[in-house]
Short mmCIF file of C-alpha atoms in Angstrom, two decimals:
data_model
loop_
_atom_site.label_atom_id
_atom_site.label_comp_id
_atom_site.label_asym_id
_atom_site.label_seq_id
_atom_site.Cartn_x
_atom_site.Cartn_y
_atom_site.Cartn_z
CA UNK A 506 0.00 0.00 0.00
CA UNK A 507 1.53 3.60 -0.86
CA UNK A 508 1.99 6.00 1.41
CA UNK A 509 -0.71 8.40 -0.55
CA UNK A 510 -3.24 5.86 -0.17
CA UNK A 511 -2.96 4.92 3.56
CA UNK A 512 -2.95 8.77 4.40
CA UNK A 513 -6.44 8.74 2.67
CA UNK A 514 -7.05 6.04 4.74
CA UNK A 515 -5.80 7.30 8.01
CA UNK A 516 -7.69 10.69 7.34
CA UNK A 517 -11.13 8.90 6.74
CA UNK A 518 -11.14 6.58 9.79
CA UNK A 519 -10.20 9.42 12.12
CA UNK A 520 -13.92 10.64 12.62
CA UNK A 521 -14.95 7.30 13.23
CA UNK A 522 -14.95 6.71 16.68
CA UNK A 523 -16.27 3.18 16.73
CA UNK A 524 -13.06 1.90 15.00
CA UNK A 525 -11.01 0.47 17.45
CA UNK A 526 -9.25 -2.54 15.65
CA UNK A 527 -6.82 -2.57 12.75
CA UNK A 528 -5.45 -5.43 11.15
CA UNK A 529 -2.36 -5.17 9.23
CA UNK A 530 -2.64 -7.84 6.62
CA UNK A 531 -4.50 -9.55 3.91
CA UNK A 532 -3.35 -12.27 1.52
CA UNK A 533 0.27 -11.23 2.05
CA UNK A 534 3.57 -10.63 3.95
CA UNK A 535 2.90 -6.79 5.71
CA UNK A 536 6.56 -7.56 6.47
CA UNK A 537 7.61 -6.78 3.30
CA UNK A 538 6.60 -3.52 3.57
CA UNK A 539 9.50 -1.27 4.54
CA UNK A 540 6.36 1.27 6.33
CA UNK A 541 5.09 -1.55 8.36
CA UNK A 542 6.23 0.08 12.00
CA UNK A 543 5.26 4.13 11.29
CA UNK A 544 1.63 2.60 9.58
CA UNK A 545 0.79 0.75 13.32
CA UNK A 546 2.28 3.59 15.27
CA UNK A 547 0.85 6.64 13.27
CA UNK A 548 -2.69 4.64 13.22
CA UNK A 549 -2.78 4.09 17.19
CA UNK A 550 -1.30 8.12 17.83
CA UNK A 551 -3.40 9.59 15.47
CA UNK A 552 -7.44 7.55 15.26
CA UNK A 553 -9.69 6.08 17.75
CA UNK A 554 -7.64 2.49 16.64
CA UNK A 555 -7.07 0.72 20.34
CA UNK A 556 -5.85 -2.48 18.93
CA UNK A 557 -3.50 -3.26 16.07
CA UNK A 558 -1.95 -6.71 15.23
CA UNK A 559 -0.49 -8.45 11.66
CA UNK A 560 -0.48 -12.17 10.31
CA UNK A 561 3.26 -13.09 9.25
CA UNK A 562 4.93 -16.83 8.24
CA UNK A 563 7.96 -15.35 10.83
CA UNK A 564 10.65 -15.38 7.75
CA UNK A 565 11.14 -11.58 7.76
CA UNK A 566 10.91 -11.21 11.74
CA UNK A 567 14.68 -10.29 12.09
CA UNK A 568 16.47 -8.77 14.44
CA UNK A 569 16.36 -5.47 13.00
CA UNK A 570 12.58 -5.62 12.14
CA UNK A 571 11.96 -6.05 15.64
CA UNK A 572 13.52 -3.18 16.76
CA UNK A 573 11.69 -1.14 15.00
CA UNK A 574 8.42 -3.02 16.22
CA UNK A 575 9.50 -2.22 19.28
CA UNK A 576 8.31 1.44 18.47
CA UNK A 577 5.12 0.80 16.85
CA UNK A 578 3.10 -0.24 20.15
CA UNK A 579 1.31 -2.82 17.87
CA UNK A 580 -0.17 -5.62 20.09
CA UNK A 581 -0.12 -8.18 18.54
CA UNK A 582 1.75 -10.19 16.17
CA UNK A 583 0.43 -13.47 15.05
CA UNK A 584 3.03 -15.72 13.09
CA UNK A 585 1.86 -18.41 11.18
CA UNK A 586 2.47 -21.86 10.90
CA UNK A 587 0.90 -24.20 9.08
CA UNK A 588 0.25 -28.57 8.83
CA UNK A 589 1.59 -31.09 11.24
CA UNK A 590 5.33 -30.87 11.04
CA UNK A 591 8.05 -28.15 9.73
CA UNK A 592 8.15 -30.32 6.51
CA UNK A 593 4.60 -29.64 5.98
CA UNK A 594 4.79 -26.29 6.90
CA UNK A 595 7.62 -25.43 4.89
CA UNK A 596 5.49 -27.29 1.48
CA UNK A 597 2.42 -25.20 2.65
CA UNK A 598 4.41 -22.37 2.68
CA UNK A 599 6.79 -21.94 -0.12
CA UNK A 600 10.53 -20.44 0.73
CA UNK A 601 9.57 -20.79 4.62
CA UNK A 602 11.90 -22.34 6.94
CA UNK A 603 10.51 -23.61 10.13
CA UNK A 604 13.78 -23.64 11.82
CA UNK A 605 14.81 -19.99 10.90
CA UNK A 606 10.89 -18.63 11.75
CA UNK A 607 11.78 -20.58 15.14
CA UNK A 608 14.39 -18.75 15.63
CA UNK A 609 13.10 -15.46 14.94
CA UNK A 610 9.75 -16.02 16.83
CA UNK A 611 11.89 -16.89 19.97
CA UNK A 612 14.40 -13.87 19.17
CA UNK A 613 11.18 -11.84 18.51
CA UNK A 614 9.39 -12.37 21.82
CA UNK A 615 13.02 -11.12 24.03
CA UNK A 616 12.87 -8.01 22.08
CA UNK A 617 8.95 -7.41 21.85
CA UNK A 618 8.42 -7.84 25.64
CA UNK A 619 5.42 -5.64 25.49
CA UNK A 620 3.47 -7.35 22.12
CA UNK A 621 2.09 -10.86 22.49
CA UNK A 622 3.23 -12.90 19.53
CA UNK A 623 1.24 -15.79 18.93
CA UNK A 624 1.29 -18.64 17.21
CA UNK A 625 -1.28 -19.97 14.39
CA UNK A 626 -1.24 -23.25 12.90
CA UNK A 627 -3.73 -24.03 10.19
CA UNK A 628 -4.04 -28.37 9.93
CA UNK A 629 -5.60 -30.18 7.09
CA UNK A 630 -7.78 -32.57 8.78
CA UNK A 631 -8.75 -36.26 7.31
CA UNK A 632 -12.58 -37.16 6.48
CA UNK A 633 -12.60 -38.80 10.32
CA UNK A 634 -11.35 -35.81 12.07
CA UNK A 635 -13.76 -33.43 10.67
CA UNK A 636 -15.60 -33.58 13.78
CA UNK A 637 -12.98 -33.60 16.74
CA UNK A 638 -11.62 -30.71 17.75
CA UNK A 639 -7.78 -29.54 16.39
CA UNK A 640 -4.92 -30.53 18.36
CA UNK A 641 -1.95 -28.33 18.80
CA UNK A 642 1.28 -30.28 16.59
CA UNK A 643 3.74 -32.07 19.38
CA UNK A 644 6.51 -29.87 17.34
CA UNK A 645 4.87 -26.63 18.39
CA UNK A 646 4.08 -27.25 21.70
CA UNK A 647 7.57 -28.62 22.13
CA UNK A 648 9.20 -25.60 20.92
CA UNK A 649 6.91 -22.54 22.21
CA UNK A 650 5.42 -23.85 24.98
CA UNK A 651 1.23 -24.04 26.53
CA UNK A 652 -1.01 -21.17 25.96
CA UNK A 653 0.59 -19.52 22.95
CA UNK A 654 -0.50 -21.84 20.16
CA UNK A 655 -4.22 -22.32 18.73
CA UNK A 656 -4.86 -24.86 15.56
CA UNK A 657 -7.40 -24.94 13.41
CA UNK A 658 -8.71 -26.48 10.67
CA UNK A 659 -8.68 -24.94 7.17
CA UNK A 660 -11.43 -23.63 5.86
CA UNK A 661 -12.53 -23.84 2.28
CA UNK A 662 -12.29 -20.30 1.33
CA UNK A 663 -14.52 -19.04 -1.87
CA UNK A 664 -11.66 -18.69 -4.38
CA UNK A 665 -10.74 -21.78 -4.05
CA UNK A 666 -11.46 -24.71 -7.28
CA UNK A 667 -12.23 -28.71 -6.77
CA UNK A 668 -8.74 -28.85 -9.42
CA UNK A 669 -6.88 -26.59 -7.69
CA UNK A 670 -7.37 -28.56 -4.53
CA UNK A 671 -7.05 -31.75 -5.99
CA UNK A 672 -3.46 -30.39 -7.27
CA UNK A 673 -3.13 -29.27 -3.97
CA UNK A 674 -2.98 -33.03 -2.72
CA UNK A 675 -6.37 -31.60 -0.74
CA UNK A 676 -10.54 -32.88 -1.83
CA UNK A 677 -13.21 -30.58 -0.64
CA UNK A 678 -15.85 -32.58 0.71
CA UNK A 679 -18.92 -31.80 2.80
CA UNK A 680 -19.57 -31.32 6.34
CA UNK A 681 -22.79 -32.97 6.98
CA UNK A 682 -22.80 -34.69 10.66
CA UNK A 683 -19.54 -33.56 11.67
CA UNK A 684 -18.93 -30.69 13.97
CA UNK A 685 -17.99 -28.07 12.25
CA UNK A 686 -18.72 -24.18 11.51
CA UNK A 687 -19.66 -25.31 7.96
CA UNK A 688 -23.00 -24.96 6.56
CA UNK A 689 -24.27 -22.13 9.66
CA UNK A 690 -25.84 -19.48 6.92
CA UNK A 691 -24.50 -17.01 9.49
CA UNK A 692 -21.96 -14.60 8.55
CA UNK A 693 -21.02 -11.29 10.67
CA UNK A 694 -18.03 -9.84 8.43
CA UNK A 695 -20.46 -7.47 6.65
CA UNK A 696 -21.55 -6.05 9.88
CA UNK A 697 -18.76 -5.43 11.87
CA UNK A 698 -15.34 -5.21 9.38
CA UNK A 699 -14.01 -3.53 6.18
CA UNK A 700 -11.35 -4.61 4.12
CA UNK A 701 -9.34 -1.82 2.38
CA UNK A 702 -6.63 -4.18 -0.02
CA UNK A 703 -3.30 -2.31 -1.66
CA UNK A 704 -4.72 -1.24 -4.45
CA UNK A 705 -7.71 0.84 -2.67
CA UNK A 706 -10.71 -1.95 -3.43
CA UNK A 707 -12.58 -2.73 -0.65
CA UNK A 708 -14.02 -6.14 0.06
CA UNK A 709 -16.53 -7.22 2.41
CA UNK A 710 -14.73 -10.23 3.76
CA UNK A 711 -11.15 -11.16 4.76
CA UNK A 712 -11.80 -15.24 3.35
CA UNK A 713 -12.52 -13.27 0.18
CA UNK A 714 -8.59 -13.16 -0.59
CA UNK A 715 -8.88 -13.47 -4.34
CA UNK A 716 -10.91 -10.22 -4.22
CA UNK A 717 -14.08 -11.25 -6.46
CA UNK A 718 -16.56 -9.21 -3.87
CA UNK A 719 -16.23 -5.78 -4.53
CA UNK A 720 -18.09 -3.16 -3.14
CA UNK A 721 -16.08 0.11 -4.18
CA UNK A 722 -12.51 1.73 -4.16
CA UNK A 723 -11.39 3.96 -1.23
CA UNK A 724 -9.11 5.77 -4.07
CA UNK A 725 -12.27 7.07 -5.77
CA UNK A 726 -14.93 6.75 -2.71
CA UNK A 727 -14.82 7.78 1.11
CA UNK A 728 -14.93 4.87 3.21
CA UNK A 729 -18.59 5.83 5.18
CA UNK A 730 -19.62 6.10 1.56
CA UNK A 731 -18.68 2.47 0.39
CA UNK A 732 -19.85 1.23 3.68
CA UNK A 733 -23.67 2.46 3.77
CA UNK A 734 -23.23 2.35 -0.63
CA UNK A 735 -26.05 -0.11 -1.93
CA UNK A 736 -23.86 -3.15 -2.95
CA UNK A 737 -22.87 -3.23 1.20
CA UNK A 738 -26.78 -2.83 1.95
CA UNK A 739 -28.17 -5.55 -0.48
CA UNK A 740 -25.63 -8.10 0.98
CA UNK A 741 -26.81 -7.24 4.46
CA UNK A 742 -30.17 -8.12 3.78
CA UNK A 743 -29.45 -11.08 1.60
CA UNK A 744 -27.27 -12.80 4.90
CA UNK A 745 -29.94 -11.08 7.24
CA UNK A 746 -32.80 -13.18 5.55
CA UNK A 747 -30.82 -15.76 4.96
CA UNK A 748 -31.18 -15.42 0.94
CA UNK A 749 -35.09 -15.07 1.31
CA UNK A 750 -35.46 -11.05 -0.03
CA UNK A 751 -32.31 -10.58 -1.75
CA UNK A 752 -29.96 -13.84 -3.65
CA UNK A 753 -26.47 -14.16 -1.75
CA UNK A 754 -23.56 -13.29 -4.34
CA UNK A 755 -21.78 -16.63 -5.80
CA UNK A 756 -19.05 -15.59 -3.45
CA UNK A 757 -21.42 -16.19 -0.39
CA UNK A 758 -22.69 -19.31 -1.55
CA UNK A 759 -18.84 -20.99 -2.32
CA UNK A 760 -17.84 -20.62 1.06
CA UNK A 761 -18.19 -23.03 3.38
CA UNK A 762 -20.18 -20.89 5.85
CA UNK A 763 -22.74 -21.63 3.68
CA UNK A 764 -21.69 -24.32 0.90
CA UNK A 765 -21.14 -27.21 3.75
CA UNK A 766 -18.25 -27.93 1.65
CA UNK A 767 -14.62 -28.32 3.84
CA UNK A 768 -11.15 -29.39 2.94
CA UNK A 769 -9.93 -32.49 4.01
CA UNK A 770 -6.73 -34.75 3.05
CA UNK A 771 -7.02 -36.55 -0.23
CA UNK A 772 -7.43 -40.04 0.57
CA UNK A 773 -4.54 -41.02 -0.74
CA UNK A 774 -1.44 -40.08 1.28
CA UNK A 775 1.55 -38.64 -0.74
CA UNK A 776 4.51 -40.84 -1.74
CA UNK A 777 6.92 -40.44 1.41
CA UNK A 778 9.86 -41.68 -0.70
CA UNK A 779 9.31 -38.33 -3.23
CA UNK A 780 10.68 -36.31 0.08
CA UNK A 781 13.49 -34.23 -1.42
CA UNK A 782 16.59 -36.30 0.65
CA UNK A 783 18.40 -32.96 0.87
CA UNK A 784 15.43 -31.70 2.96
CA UNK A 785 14.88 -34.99 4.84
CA UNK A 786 18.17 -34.78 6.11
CA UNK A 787 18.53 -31.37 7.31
CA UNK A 788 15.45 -32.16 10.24
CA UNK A 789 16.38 -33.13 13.61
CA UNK A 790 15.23 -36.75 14.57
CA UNK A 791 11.19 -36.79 15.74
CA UNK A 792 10.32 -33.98 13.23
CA UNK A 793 8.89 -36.16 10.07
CA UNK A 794 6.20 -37.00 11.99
CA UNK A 795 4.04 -40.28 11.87
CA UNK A 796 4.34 -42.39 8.63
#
């Protein structure tokens, strides 16, 4: 996001008293972003924000980006990390290391004394855990210790294709009789958040990450404007009726809040021999996991 834009940004919310959260990420590494610590500390000095926190994989938490954290009085930082061992979470997440994020997270929380960084694992569960509840990798709670960790299952978010899953090594499949949040018909996000991405659109939901809901551009629009604009109020009344009065957008209706439709393991477990030996080697004994 340029600076021009998040000034526009910053200017708009200021008014708006109710605002108290800001998030610092969407389908990216905020990281990257050389403005990252003056965007959380000018937002908390200078609107009604009270809360400010960022998803990261952990790769980019040096030394040196701490410091500057340090300054920023953001509250949270959630790093995340993803599947059931480091070599899952370093195929999930392409150019991650777990070993080097471990090392920065545990750097990261000497220096950041004041911020609670947490940890967020995303699992992949098979048909027959679908309705258990997530349990926190041995490798995590090994390494960072009670309290700091929640897992999850992944969701199947509305940009996402049966083929691109299926290439994926992942099947979407439905939720029916399992205990899941799948298949409610009750979604909030419209009510209660906005999502402003880098190039001004806004979106009414953070699962939308490929962008396909739009409901205006802050570049061209004020925010209060997009927000009470008449895209915003017709999908308020179609997830307020459920549907009834006005149709949900396809976006609605592909994700799993109200498709039923989740992502589980394709039944057929990946080749353990294809392991790259370079990469099987480098992990410490314990960390492949069960065969």
């Amino acid at each position: 996001m340029d600076a021009t834009l998040f000034d526009r940004i910053i200017g708009q919310i200021t008014p708006i008293k109710s605002i108290k959260h800001a998030a610092f990420y969407f389908s990216g590494e905020p990281l990257l972003n050389p403005r990252l610590a003056e965007m959380l500390s000018r937002t908390k000095k200078e609107t009604s924000v009270e809360r400010t926190d960022f998803h990261t994989n952990g790769m980019l938490l040096t030394e040196q980006a701490c410091r500057k954290l340090s300054e920023s009085e953001v509250d949270t930082i959630i790093v995340s990390i993803d599947g059931d061992t480091p070599l899952e979470n370093d195929a999930i997440r392409i150019r991650s290391n777990y070993f080097k994020v471990r090392e920065n997270v545990l750097r990261a929380r000497k220096i950041l004394d004041k911020t609670r960084i947490l940890i967020h694992n995303i699992r992949i569960p098979s048909r027959a855990e679908l309705g258990s509840r997530p349990q926190v990798p041995k490798f995590l709670a090994d390494d960072f210790g009670p309290g700091t960790i929640h897992s999850g299952h992944a969701m199947r978010w509305p940009g996402l294709t049966a083929e691109s899953a299926t290439q994926q090594g992942l099947e979407i499949s439905t939720a029916e009789g399992h205990a899941t949040k799948a298949g409610l018909g009750l979604c909030t996000m419209p009510f209660n958040e906005i999502v402003v991405r880098a190039n001004g659109e806004v979106t009414a939901c953070c699962y939308d990450i490929t962008g396909e809901l739009r409901m205006g551009n802050i570049r061209t629009s004020d925010l209060l404007e997009i927000w009470n604009n008449s895209k915003y109020r017709s999908l308020r009344q179609a997830i307020a009726t459920f549907g009834v009065t006005k149709p949900l957008p396809d976006t609605c209706r592909k994700c799993q809040i109200y498709s039923k439709e989740v992502l589980v393991r394709a039944s057929r477990k990946p080749d353990r021999q294809a392991m790259p030996v370079a990469l099987a080697g480098a992990l410490p004994d314990g960390y492949l996991g069960k065969s």
